[in-house]
Coordinates of N, CA and C in Angstrom, one line a residue:
M10 N -50.6 38.7 72.2 CA -50.4 39.8 71.8 C -51.7 40.6 72.1
K11 N -51.4 42.3 72.4 CA -52.0 43.1 72.5 C -52.1 43.7 71.6
L12 N -52.9 44.8 70.8 CA -52.7 45.8 69.9 C -53.2 47.0 70.2
S13 N -52.3 48.0 69.7 CA -52.3 48.9 70.5 C -52.5 50.1 69.3
F14 N -52.8 51.3 69.0 CA -52.4 52.2 67.8 C -51.9 53.6 68.3
S15 N -51.4 54.7 68.0 CA -50.9 55.5 68.5 C -51.7 56.3 68.2
T16 N -51.8 57.8 69.1 CA -52.5 58.5 69.0 C -52.2 59.7 68.3
K17 N -51.0 59.5 67.8 CA -49.9 60.7 66.7 C -50.9 61.1 65.8
N18 N -51.5 60.7 65.1 CA -52.1 61.3 63.9 C -53.6 60.8 64.3
V19 N -54.0 60.8 65.3 CA -55.7 60.6 65.7 C -56.4 61.7 66.6
D20 N -57.1 62.5 65.8 CA -57.6 63.6 66.5 C -58.9 63.3 66.9
R21 N -59.1 63.2 68.5 CA -60.7 63.1 68.9 C -60.9 63.9 70.1
P22 N -62.1 64.4 70.1 CA -62.4 65.7 71.0 C -62.0 65.0 72.7
S23 N -62.1 64.0 73.0 CA -61.9 63.6 74.2 C -61.1 62.4 74.6
F24 N -60.5 62.4 75.7 CA -59.9 60.8 76.5 C -61.0 59.7 76.0
S25 N -62.4 60.0 76.3 CA -63.5 59.0 76.6 C -63.5 58.8 74.7
A26 N -63.5 59.6 73.7 CA -63.8 59.3 72.5 C -62.4 58.0 72.4
L27 N -61.3 58.6 72.5 CA -60.1 57.4 72.3 C -60.3 56.4 72.7
C28 N -61.0 56.0 74.1 CA -61.3 54.9 74.8 C -62.5 54.3 73.5
R29 N -63.3 54.8 73.3 CA -64.1 54.3 72.3 C -63.9 53.8 71.0
L30 N -62.9 54.4 70.5 CA -62.5 54.3 69.0 C -61.7 52.9 69.1
A31 N -60.8 53.0 70.3 CA -60.1 51.7 70.4 C -61.2 50.6 70.6
S32 N -62.3 50.5 71.6 CA -63.2 49.7 71.7 C -63.7 49.0 70.4
D33 N -64.3 50.6 69.5 CA -64.7 49.7 68.4 C -64.2 49.1 67.3
Y34 N -62.6 49.1 67.3 CA -61.9 48.8 66.2 C -61.1 47.2 66.5
G35 N -62.0 47.1 67.9 CA -61.0 45.9 68.3 C -59.6 45.9 68.9
M36 N -59.5 47.2 69.5 CA -58.2 47.2 69.9 C -57.8 46.9 71.3
D37 N -56.8 46.4 71.9 CA -56.5 46.2 73.4 C -56.2 47.4 73.9
G38 N -55.7 48.7 73.2 CA -55.6 50.0 74.1 C -55.1 51.2 73.0
F39 N -54.3 51.5 73.6 CA -54.0 52.9 72.6 C -52.6 53.6 72.8
E40 N -51.5 54.0 72.5 CA -50.5 54.7 73.0 C -50.8 56.2 73.0
I41 N -50.0 57.0 74.1 CA -50.6 58.2 74.1 C -49.3 59.0 73.6
W42 N -49.0 60.0 72.2 CA -48.4 60.4 71.8 C -48.2 62.0 72.1
D43 N -47.0 62.3 73.1 CA -47.2 63.7 73.4 C -48.0 64.2 74.6
A44 N -47.7 63.2 76.2 CA -48.4 63.3 76.7 C -48.6 64.8 77.6
V45 N -48.3 65.4 77.6 CA -48.4 66.8 77.9 C -49.5 67.7 76.8
A46 N -49.6 67.2 75.6 CA -50.8 68.0 74.7 C -51.8 66.8 75.5
E47 N -51.7 65.6 75.6 CA -53.1 65.1 76.1 C -53.8 66.0 77.0
R48 N -52.9 65.8 78.0 CA -53.1 66.1 79.4 C -53.8 67.7 79.5
K49 N -53.2 68.3 78.4 CA -53.7 70.1 78.2 C -54.8 70.2 77.2
G50 N -55.3 68.7 76.2 CA -56.2 69.4 75.4 C -57.6 68.4 75.7
H51 N -57.4 67.3 76.5 CA -58.6 66.4 77.1 C -58.9 66.6 78.8
S52 N -60.0 67.0 78.8 CA -60.2 67.6 79.9 C -60.7 66.0 81.0
D53 N -61.0 65.0 80.3 CA -61.4 64.1 81.1 C -60.0 63.1 81.2
S54 N -58.8 63.0 80.2 CA -57.7 62.7 80.6 C -57.3 62.0 81.9
V55 N -57.0 60.3 81.6 CA -56.6 59.9 82.8 C -55.1 60.5 83.2
L56 N -54.5 61.3 82.5 CA -53.4 62.0 82.9 C -53.4 63.1 83.9
R57 N -54.8 63.3 83.9 CA -54.7 64.6 84.8 C -55.0 64.2 86.2
S58 N -54.4 64.8 86.9 CA -54.5 63.8 88.4 C -56.1 63.6 89.1
E59 N -56.3 65.0 88.8 CA -58.1 65.2 89.5 C -58.7 64.3 88.3
K60 N -58.2 63.6 87.6 CA -59.2 62.9 86.6 C -59.0 61.7 86.6
I61 N -58.1 61.0 87.1 CA -57.4 59.4 87.1 C -58.6 58.4 87.0
S62 N -59.1 58.4 88.5 CA -60.5 57.3 88.5 C -61.3 57.4 87.6
E63 N -61.6 58.6 87.2 CA -62.8 58.6 86.0 C -61.8 58.2 85.1
G64 N -60.5 58.4 84.4 CA -60.1 58.1 83.4 C -59.8 56.3 83.5
R65 N -59.4 55.9 84.5 CA -59.4 54.5 84.8 C -60.7 54.0 84.5
S66 N -61.7 54.7 84.7 CA -63.0 54.1 84.7 C -63.7 53.9 83.2
L67 N -63.1 55.0 82.3 CA -63.0 54.8 81.0 C -62.8 53.7 80.1
L68 N -61.4 53.7 80.6 CA -60.6 52.2 80.4 C -61.3 51.3 80.8
R69 N -61.5 51.0 81.8 CA -61.9 49.6 82.0 C -63.3 49.0 81.8
N70 N -64.2 50.5 81.5 CA -65.2 50.1 80.9 C -65.4 49.8 79.2
N71 N -64.7 50.1 78.6 CA -64.2 50.0 77.1 C -63.3 48.8 77.1
S72 N -62.8 48.2 78.1 CA -62.0 47.1 78.0 C -60.2 47.6 77.2
V73 N -60.0 48.7 77.2 CA -59.2 49.0 76.7 C -58.0 50.0 78.1
E74 N -56.6 50.0 77.3 CA -55.8 50.4 78.4 C -54.8 51.4 77.9
V75 N -54.2 52.2 78.3 CA -53.2 53.0 77.6 C -51.8 52.2 77.7
S76 N -51.3 51.6 76.2 CA -50.3 50.7 76.4 C -48.8 51.4 76.7
A77 N -48.8 52.7 76.3 CA -47.4 53.5 76.7 C -47.8 55.4 76.5
L78 N -46.9 55.7 76.8 CA -46.4 57.6 76.7 C -45.1 57.3 75.9
S79 N -45.7 57.8 74.5 CA -44.3 57.9 73.7 C -44.0 59.7 74.0
Y80 N -42.9 59.7 74.4 CA -42.1 61.2 74.1 C -42.0 61.7 72.9
P81 N -42.7 62.8 72.5 CA -42.8 63.1 71.2 C -41.2 64.2 70.5
V82 N -40.3 63.9 71.2 CA -39.3 64.9 70.8 C -38.0 64.0 70.8
A83 N -37.1 64.1 69.9 CA -35.7 63.0 69.9 C -35.2 63.9 71.7
V84 N -35.5 62.8 72.3 CA -34.5 63.2 74.2 C -33.0 63.2 74.0
D85 N -32.1 63.4 72.6 CA -30.8 64.0 72.8 C -30.8 65.3 72.3
S86 N -31.9 66.2 72.0 CA -32.0 67.3 71.6 C -31.7 68.2 72.6
E87 N -31.5 69.3 72.9 CA -30.7 70.2 73.5 C -32.6 71.0 74.6
E88 N -33.4 71.1 73.6 CA -34.7 71.1 74.4 C -35.3 70.0 75.5
V89 N -34.6 69.2 75.2 CA -35.4 67.9 75.9 C -34.4 68.1 77.4
S90 N -35.3 68.6 78.7 CA -34.4 68.7 79.9 C -34.7 67.2 80.8
S91 N -34.0 66.8 82.1 CA -33.9 66.0 82.6 C -35.0 66.0 83.5
V92 N -35.4 67.6 83.8 CA -36.9 67.5 84.3 C -38.1 67.0 83.9
S93 N -38.4 67.3 82.3 CA -39.3 67.1 81.7 C -39.4 65.5 81.5
L94 N -38.1 64.5 81.4 CA -38.1 62.9 81.6 C -38.6 62.8 82.7
V95 N -38.5 62.9 84.2 CA -38.9 62.6 84.8 C -40.5 62.8 85.0
Q96 N -40.7 64.3 84.4 CA -42.2 64.3 84.8 C -43.0 63.4 83.6
Y97 N -42.8 62.7 82.7 CA -42.9 61.4 82.0 C -43.4 60.1 82.8
V98 N -41.8 60.3 83.3 CA -42.0 59.1 84.0 C -43.0 59.0 85.2
D99 N -42.8 60.0 86.2 CA -44.2 60.8 87.2 C -45.7 59.9 86.5
M100 N -45.9 61.2 85.8 CA -47.5 60.6 84.9 C -47.5 59.4 84.6
A101 N -46.8 58.6 84.3 CA -47.0 57.2 83.8 C -47.0 56.8 84.9
A102 N -46.3 57.0 85.5 CA -46.6 56.1 87.2 C -48.0 56.2 87.4
L103 N -48.4 57.6 87.8 CA -49.8 57.9 88.5 C -50.8 57.4 88.0
S104 N -50.6 57.2 86.6 CA -52.0 57.0 85.6 C -52.0 55.4 85.5
G105 N -50.7 54.4 86.2 CA -51.0 53.4 86.2 C -50.6 52.8 84.3
I106 N -49.7 53.5 84.0 CA -49.1 53.1 82.6 C -47.9 52.6 82.8
E107 N -47.1 51.7 82.3 CA -46.3 50.4 82.9 C -44.8 51.3 81.6
S108 N -45.0 51.9 80.7 CA -43.7 51.9 79.7 C -44.0 54.0 79.3
V109 N -42.7 54.1 79.4 CA -42.4 55.5 78.6 C -41.3 55.2 77.3
I110 N -42.0 55.6 76.2 CA -41.1 55.5 74.9 C -40.4 56.7 74.6
V111 N -39.0 56.6 74.1 CA -38.3 57.9 73.9 C -37.5 57.2 72.4
Y112 N -36.9 58.4 71.8 CA -36.1 58.2 70.4 C -34.9 59.1 70.3
I113 N -33.8 59.0 69.7 CA -32.8 59.6 69.3 C -32.7 59.7 68.1
E114 N -32.5 61.3 67.5 CA -31.5 61.3 66.2 C -30.3 61.3 65.6
K115 N -29.7 61.9 66.8 CA -28.3 61.4 66.2 C -27.6 60.2 66.6
E116 N -26.1 60.4 66.4 CA -25.2 59.1 66.8 C -25.2 59.0 68.1
P117 N -25.5 58.1 69.2 CA -25.6 57.7 70.0 C -24.7 58.3 71.1
E118 N -24.7 59.1 72.2 CA -23.5 59.1 73.4 C -23.6 58.8 74.5
P119 N -23.7 57.4 75.0 CA -24.3 56.7 75.9 C -24.1 57.3 77.3
K120 N -22.8 57.9 77.1 CA -22.7 58.5 79.0 C -23.4 60.1 79.0
S121 N -23.6 60.9 77.6 CA -24.5 61.8 78.0 C -25.5 61.8 78.0
L122 N -26.0 60.7 77.2 CA -27.9 60.2 77.7 C -27.6 59.9 79.3
F123 N -26.7 59.1 79.8 CA -27.1 58.5 80.7 C -26.9 59.9 81.8
V124 N -26.3 60.9 81.8 CA -26.4 61.4 82.8 C -27.3 62.8 82.6
K125 N -28.6 62.8 81.1 CA -29.6 63.2 81.3 C -30.7 62.2 81.9
F126 N -30.5 61.2 81.7 CA -31.7 60.3 82.3 C -31.6 59.7 83.6
A127 N -30.3 60.3 84.4 CA -29.5 59.6 85.7 C -30.9 59.9 86.5
D128 N -31.9 61.0 86.5 CA -32.8 61.1 87.8 C -34.0 60.5 87.1
A129 N -34.2 60.7 85.9 CA -35.4 59.8 85.3 C -35.4 58.1 85.6
I130 N -34.2 57.9 85.6 CA -34.3 56.0 85.8 C -34.4 55.9 87.0
K131 N -33.7 56.9 87.9 CA -34.0 56.6 89.5 C -35.5 56.8 89.6
A132 N -36.3 57.9 89.2 CA -37.7 57.8 89.3 C -38.1 56.2 88.6
A133 N -37.9 55.6 87.4 CA -38.0 54.9 86.9 C -37.9 53.7 87.9
Q134 N -37.0 53.3 88.5 CA -36.8 52.0 88.9 C -37.5 52.2 90.4
K135 N -38.3 53.3 91.1 CA -38.7 53.4 92.3 C -40.0 53.0 91.9
Q136 N -40.7 53.7 91.0 CA -42.0 53.6 90.7 C -42.3 52.3 89.7
N137 N -41.4 51.5 89.0 CA -41.6 50.3 88.6 C -42.0 50.7 87.1
I138 N -41.5 51.9 86.5 CA -41.9 52.1 84.9 C -40.7 51.9 84.0
Q139 N -41.0 51.6 83.0 CA -40.0 51.2 82.1 C -39.3 52.2 80.9
I140 N -38.2 52.5 80.7 CA -38.1 53.8 79.7 C -37.3 52.3 78.7
L141 N -38.2 52.8 77.4 CA -37.6 52.2 76.6 C -37.2 52.9 75.0
F142 N -36.4 52.9 74.6 CA -35.6 53.4 73.7 C -36.0 52.8 72.2
E143 N -36.6 53.3 71.5 CA -37.0 52.7 70.1 C -35.9 52.2 69.0
T144 N -35.8 51.6 68.3 CA -35.4 51.3 67.6 C -35.6 51.6 66.3
T145 N -35.2 53.2 66.2 CA -35.2 53.9 65.0 C -34.0 54.8 64.8
G146 N -33.8 55.4 64.0 CA -32.8 56.2 63.3 C -31.5 56.0 63.7
P147 N -30.6 56.0 64.1 CA -29.3 55.3 64.7 C -29.6 54.3 65.6
L148 N -30.6 54.2 66.1 CA -30.6 52.8 67.0 C -31.2 51.6 66.4
S149 N -31.6 52.0 64.9 CA -32.2 51.1 64.0 C -31.1 50.0 63.7
K150 N -29.8 50.5 63.9 CA -28.6 49.4 64.0 C -28.7 48.9 65.4
T151 N -29.2 47.8 65.7 CA -29.7 47.5 67.4 C -28.1 47.6 68.0
Q152 N -26.8 47.2 67.8 CA -25.9 47.4 68.6 C -25.4 48.8 69.5
N153 N -26.3 49.6 68.5 CA -26.1 51.1 69.3 C -27.2 51.3 70.6
L154 N -28.3 50.5 70.2 CA -29.2 50.2 71.8 C -28.4 49.8 72.7
L155 N -27.9 48.7 72.2 CA -27.5 47.5 73.2 C -26.3 48.6 74.0
D156 N -25.7 49.0 73.3 CA -24.3 49.9 73.7 C -25.1 50.7 75.1
I157 N -25.9 51.5 74.9 CA -26.7 52.7 75.8 C -27.1 51.8 76.8
I158 N -28.2 50.8 76.7 CA -28.3 50.2 77.4 C -27.5 49.5 78.8
N159 N -26.3 48.8 78.2 CA -25.2 48.5 79.0 C -24.3 49.7 79.7
V160 N -24.6 50.6 79.1 CA -24.2 52.1 80.0 C -24.8 52.3 81.2
F161 N -26.1 52.3 81.1 CA -26.8 52.6 81.6 C -27.3 51.8 82.8
G162 N -27.3 50.3 82.4 CA -27.0 49.4 83.3 C -28.7 49.4 84.6
S163 N -29.5 49.3 84.0 CA -30.7 49.3 84.5 C -31.7 48.7 84.1
P164 N -32.5 47.9 85.1 CA -33.6 46.9 84.8 C -34.9 47.9 84.1
A165 N -34.7 49.2 84.3 CA -35.9 50.3 83.6 C -36.0 50.2 82.7
V166 N -34.3 49.9 81.8 CA -34.1 50.6 80.7 C -34.4 49.5 79.6
G167 N -35.1 49.5 78.7 CA -35.1 48.5 77.3 C -35.3 48.9 76.1
A168 N -36.3 48.2 75.5 CA -36.0 48.6 73.8 C -37.8 48.4 73.8
S169 N -37.8 49.4 72.5 CA -39.3 49.5 71.8 C -39.0 48.9 70.3
W170 N -39.2 47.7 70.1 CA -38.8 46.9 68.8 C -39.6 47.8 67.6
N171 N -39.0 48.6 66.7 CA -39.9 49.1 65.7 C -39.6 47.9 64.5
I172 N -40.0 47.4 63.9 CA -39.6 46.3 63.1 C -39.3 46.8 61.9
R173 N -39.8 47.8 61.3 CA -40.5 48.5 60.0 C -38.9 49.1 59.8
K174 N -38.2 49.5 61.2 CA -37.2 50.7 60.9 C -35.9 49.8 61.0
T175 N -36.0 49.0 62.2 CA -34.7 48.1 62.2 C -34.4 47.0 60.6
F176 N -35.7 46.6 60.0 CA -35.5 46.4 58.4 C -35.0 47.0 57.4
F177 N -35.9 48.0 57.2 CA -35.7 48.6 56.1 C -34.2 50.1 56.4
E178 N -34.1 50.1 57.2 CA -33.0 51.0 57.8 C -32.3 50.7 58.1
G179 N -32.0 49.8 59.4 CA -31.3 49.3 60.1 C -30.2 47.8 59.3
G180 N -30.8 47.6 58.2 CA -30.7 46.3 57.3 C -30.8 45.0 58.3
E181 N -31.7 44.9 59.3 CA -31.2 43.6 60.2 C -32.5 43.0 59.8
S182 N -32.3 41.5 60.2 CA -33.2 40.6 59.9 C -33.9 40.4 61.4
A183 N -35.1 40.0 61.4 CA -35.6 39.7 62.9 C -34.9 39.2 63.6
E184 N -34.2 37.5 63.3 CA -32.9 36.8 64.0 C -32.5 38.0 64.3
M185 N -31.8 39.0 63.6 CA -30.6 39.4 64.2 C -30.5 40.6 65.3
T186 N -31.8 41.4 65.2 CA -32.4 42.1 66.2 C -32.8 41.4 67.4
I187 N -33.4 40.2 67.3 CA -33.8 39.8 68.6 C -32.2 38.8 69.1
K188 N -31.3 38.8 68.4 CA -30.4 37.8 68.8 C -29.2 38.9 69.9
T189 N -29.6 40.4 69.7 CA -28.9 41.7 69.7 C -29.2 41.8 71.1
L190 N -30.7 42.2 71.0 CA -31.2 42.7 72.0 C -32.1 41.9 73.1
G191 N -32.5 40.8 72.6 CA -33.1 39.1 73.4 C -34.1 39.9 74.1
A192 N -34.2 39.7 75.7 CA -35.1 40.3 76.5 C -35.3 41.4 77.0
Y193 N -34.0 42.3 76.2 CA -34.5 43.6 76.4 C -35.9 44.4 75.4
I194 N -36.2 43.4 74.7 CA -37.6 43.9 73.6 C -38.5 43.4 74.8
R195 N -39.0 44.8 75.0 CA -40.5 44.8 75.9 C -41.6 45.5 75.1
Y196 N -41.4 45.9 74.0 CA -42.6 46.7 73.0 C -42.2 46.7 72.1
V197 N -43.3 46.3 70.9 CA -43.0 46.3 69.5 C -44.1 46.9 68.6
R198 N -43.3 47.4 67.4 CA -44.1 48.1 66.7 C -43.8 47.5 65.5
I199 N -45.2 47.1 64.9 CA -45.2 46.8 63.9 C -45.7 47.5 62.5
G200 N -45.0 47.4 61.2 CA -45.5 48.4 60.3 C -45.0 47.6 58.7
D201 N -45.4 48.2 57.7 CA -44.7 48.1 56.8 C -44.1 49.4 55.8
R202 N -43.6 49.0 54.6 CA -43.6 50.2 53.8 C -43.8 49.7 52.4
R203 N -44.5 50.6 51.5 CA -44.9 50.7 50.4 C -44.5 51.7 49.5
D204 N -43.7 51.6 48.4 CA -43.4 52.5 47.5 C -42.5 53.7 48.1
D205 N -41.6 53.4 49.3 CA -40.7 54.4 50.2 C -41.5 54.8 51.2
T206 N -43.3 54.2 51.4 CA -44.2 55.2 52.2 C -44.5 54.3 53.3
D207 N -44.1 54.7 54.6 CA -44.7 54.0 55.4 C -46.5 54.0 55.7
V208 N -46.3 52.5 55.9 CA -48.1 52.3 56.0 C -48.3 51.3 57.0
L209 N -49.2 51.3 58.0 CA -49.9 50.4 59.2 C -49.0 50.4 59.8
E210 N -49.1 51.2 61.0 CA -48.2 50.9 62.5 C -49.1 50.3 63.5
V211 N -49.0 49.4 64.2 CA -49.5 49.0 65.4 C -48.8 48.8 66.3
A212 N -49.1 48.5 67.4 CA -48.0 48.5 68.7 C -48.7 47.0 69.4

């Protein structure tokens, strides 16, 4: 098992500093929250086309990897376009990152999501990238996610299992989640909750 942290609440001045942070804490890598902001904010980022070779060297020299790109906005919102989803897939492929993690906030409408994701799925299949829906919000009840996966019918689409969310919000045991999603689970987020406050999350 490989352990990573999310950059969502981690402020570092450079991509190289993120690599050193992961290495110093004995992590195997990190997950980039908001890839567009990362690319804009760090001049040495592996997500910059002119810095890919340098970025990969930074990762290799620190013995870490970027485990995933995490889309920072609910993909069922109107502000998210099919073009931006394809952009994330392309950034992941160009930088050698396997997965793009997304989430939704409203009750799922699989057919509407399928239309929005059609181009991104084609790009993901072509470039061997995974688009993983996180089990949070309405998808913490994992049958809802299975319905989406079945409608999409693509090997590029799978699940990012947020154990805390399926347990505390979805009311599911680990056994129930595994029974529902099975091999579609390709990424796991581990966390706990104390006094209604989320604590400790790693992937």
